[in-house]
Amino acid sequence: MTELLLLFVGSALVNNFLLTRFLGICPFLGVTRELKAGVSMGIAVTSVMVASVLVLWPLYNLALAPLGLGFLQNMLFILVIAALVQFLEMVIKRAFPSLYTAFGIYLPLITTNCAILGLALLMVGNEYTFLQSLVFAVGSGAGVTLAMGMMAAIREELEFADVPQSLQGPGIALITAGIMALSFMGFAGLGS
Amino acid sequence: MGATVSTIVTATATMGAVGAFFAIALVALAKRTASAEDEQIELLTNLLPGNNCGACGMAGCAALAQALAKGEAVPQSCPVASESQIQKLAEALGLTETVHRERRVARVRCGGHRAISQWRADYEGVLDCRAADLVGKGGKGCVFGCLGLGTCSRVCPYGAITMSPTGLPVVNEALCTGCGLCEAACPRGVIAVMDASQEVFVRCVSTAPGKQVRSVCEVGCIGCGICVRVCPENAVEMLGHLACVDPNRCTACGICVEKCPTDAMQIILEDAGVLTAV
């Protein structure tokens, strides 16, 4: 139990996907203009992460590994992730049309979000059990949602700040991201 | 050898099985979640021209169809669709008002081709009017006229604009849909989208005084005002040093075209259809 808790904290804070591993940066800058869209995107990424672990762990450990087809992992993972994102897109389009418009291109772009593929490859590389993989996915997703939410909150405040003209927009966003990443280094050494 | 072949077979089979499973599942879900609204959007998308030129200001025909279905746009929002297409769209949307819209075409408002215009510098760089215009307003003596690098012909999604050998765009009015992309792309404002029924227009955009125009171009509008005086309908007025035709008053009698000392005033001949380059 302690081990799982450590894994959760480790994936959410210490090895935060966005701010420490620098995976899946495009929605981090793309949809963090407002808090609601940012957090929703984090939740969307989390659900794709959990869903891909639910599908990919059995697929890899019960089919690919026994058949000696480990070399297929990248191709197969991309295929499965793409299909899962399509599912998610349909669900969101049906259930939350306004969110669907807010996400715009970034929703189908989860397909090529390296955080998802990175999660799957780390899961295989670290030889996690099914339970560990699930905790890892939820933790990583929570970390992504946390970082997205923080970034969006800061950027909402920045709208009212007197930013020098040359730094407005992406410039100040990248500086904010850098300082956030720096502060997340404070978690290094916590847990594993 | 046998092992290699069996590996290939199992790998292909695995990928195929997973791919087929997700394909079937996705199609099934898409079918299930399809709604009447989606069907209407698809229908509207098919009724639109389908060029995805973006002239309506949306991302493409599908985006406009979505806006149409929501009532955020009207069939006339598509500047490209023909009158019959717009009629069909209105019918599909259940709009009863008859929609009438004038056919619009792009017209080139510069006659200063290479042989008759002065050049003050050679431009070397990206062969694009917008880039050339940034460098000290390009190499042409006239800082208002066509730079002749063909940006308009390249942005036209319909292939309606070709560059004449003398370096002026020629609009094929049969192909032009009046979408306005060329008008937006031209850094000089030389191309303008006008009602196709406007037969007389000034083929010059130079607002410089006559003497200055004369020194760089043989066919520019010198602002002499003869057209204003000869027009029986008072359809021509001077905006500074440039003549301007009011299409609502013009009867295309052709007197101004005849009297214009520099041939800047142009008339479209109905049988010609295509504006002939000088």
CSV table of C-alpha atoms in Angstrom, one decimal, chain A residues 55 59 63-64 67-69 71-72 75-76 79-80 83-84 86-87 90-91 93-94, chain B residues 7 10-12 14-15 18-19 22 25-27 29-30 33-35 37-38 66 70:
chain,number,residue,atom,x,y,z
A,55,VAL,CA,-6.3,-1.8,-22.7
A,59,LEU,CA,-2.6,-6.4,-24.6
A,63,ALA,CA,-0.5,-11.0,-26.1
A,64,LEU,CA,2.7,-9.2,-27.3
A,67,LEU,CA,4.2,-14.1,-28.6
A,68,GLY,CA,7.6,-12.4,-28.6
A,69,LEU,CA,6.2,-9.4,-30.5
A,71,PHE,CA,9.0,-4.9,-31.2
A,72,LEU,CA,5.4,-4.2,-32.2
A,75,MET,CA,3.0,0.7,-33.4
A,76,LEU,CA,0.3,-1.1,-31.5
A,79,LEU,CA,-3.0,2.5,-32.9
A,80,VAL,CA,-4.8,1.8,-29.6
A,83,ALA,CA,-8.8,4.6,-31.3
A,84,LEU,CA,-9.3,5.5,-27.7
A,86,GLN,CA,-11.7,8.8,-31.1
A,87,PHE,CA,-14.0,7.2,-28.6
A,90,MET,CA,-17.4,11.1,-29.7
A,91,VAL,CA,-18.3,11.0,-26.0
A,93,LYS,CA,-19.0,15.8,-28.6
A,94,ARG,CA,-22.2,14.2,-27.5
B,7,THR,CA,6.9,-14.0,-36.6
B,10,THR,CA,1.8,-13.4,-36.1
B,11,ALA,CA,2.8,-9.8,-36.1
B,12,THR,CA,0.6,-9.0,-39.0
B,14,THR,CA,-2.0,-9.2,-34.2
B,15,MET,CA,-1.9,-5.8,-35.7
B,18,VAL,CA,-6.5,-5.1,-33.0
B,19,GLY,CA,-7.0,-2.7,-35.9
B,22,PHE,CA,-11.2,-0.9,-33.1
B,25,ALA,CA,-16.1,-0.6,-32.6
B,26,LEU,CA,-15.6,3.0,-33.7
B,27,VAL,CA,-17.9,2.7,-36.7
B,29,LEU,CA,-20.3,3.8,-31.9
B,30,ALA,CA,-20.3,6.5,-34.6
B,33,THR,CA,-24.3,8.4,-31.6
B,34,ALA,CA,-25.2,10.0,-34.9
B,35,SER,CA,-28.0,12.5,-34.4
B,37,GLU,CA,-28.3,17.4,-36.2
B,38,ASP,CA,-25.3,15.7,-37.5
B,66,GLN,CA,-22.3,23.8,-38.5
B,70,LYS,CA,-27.1,26.6,-35.5
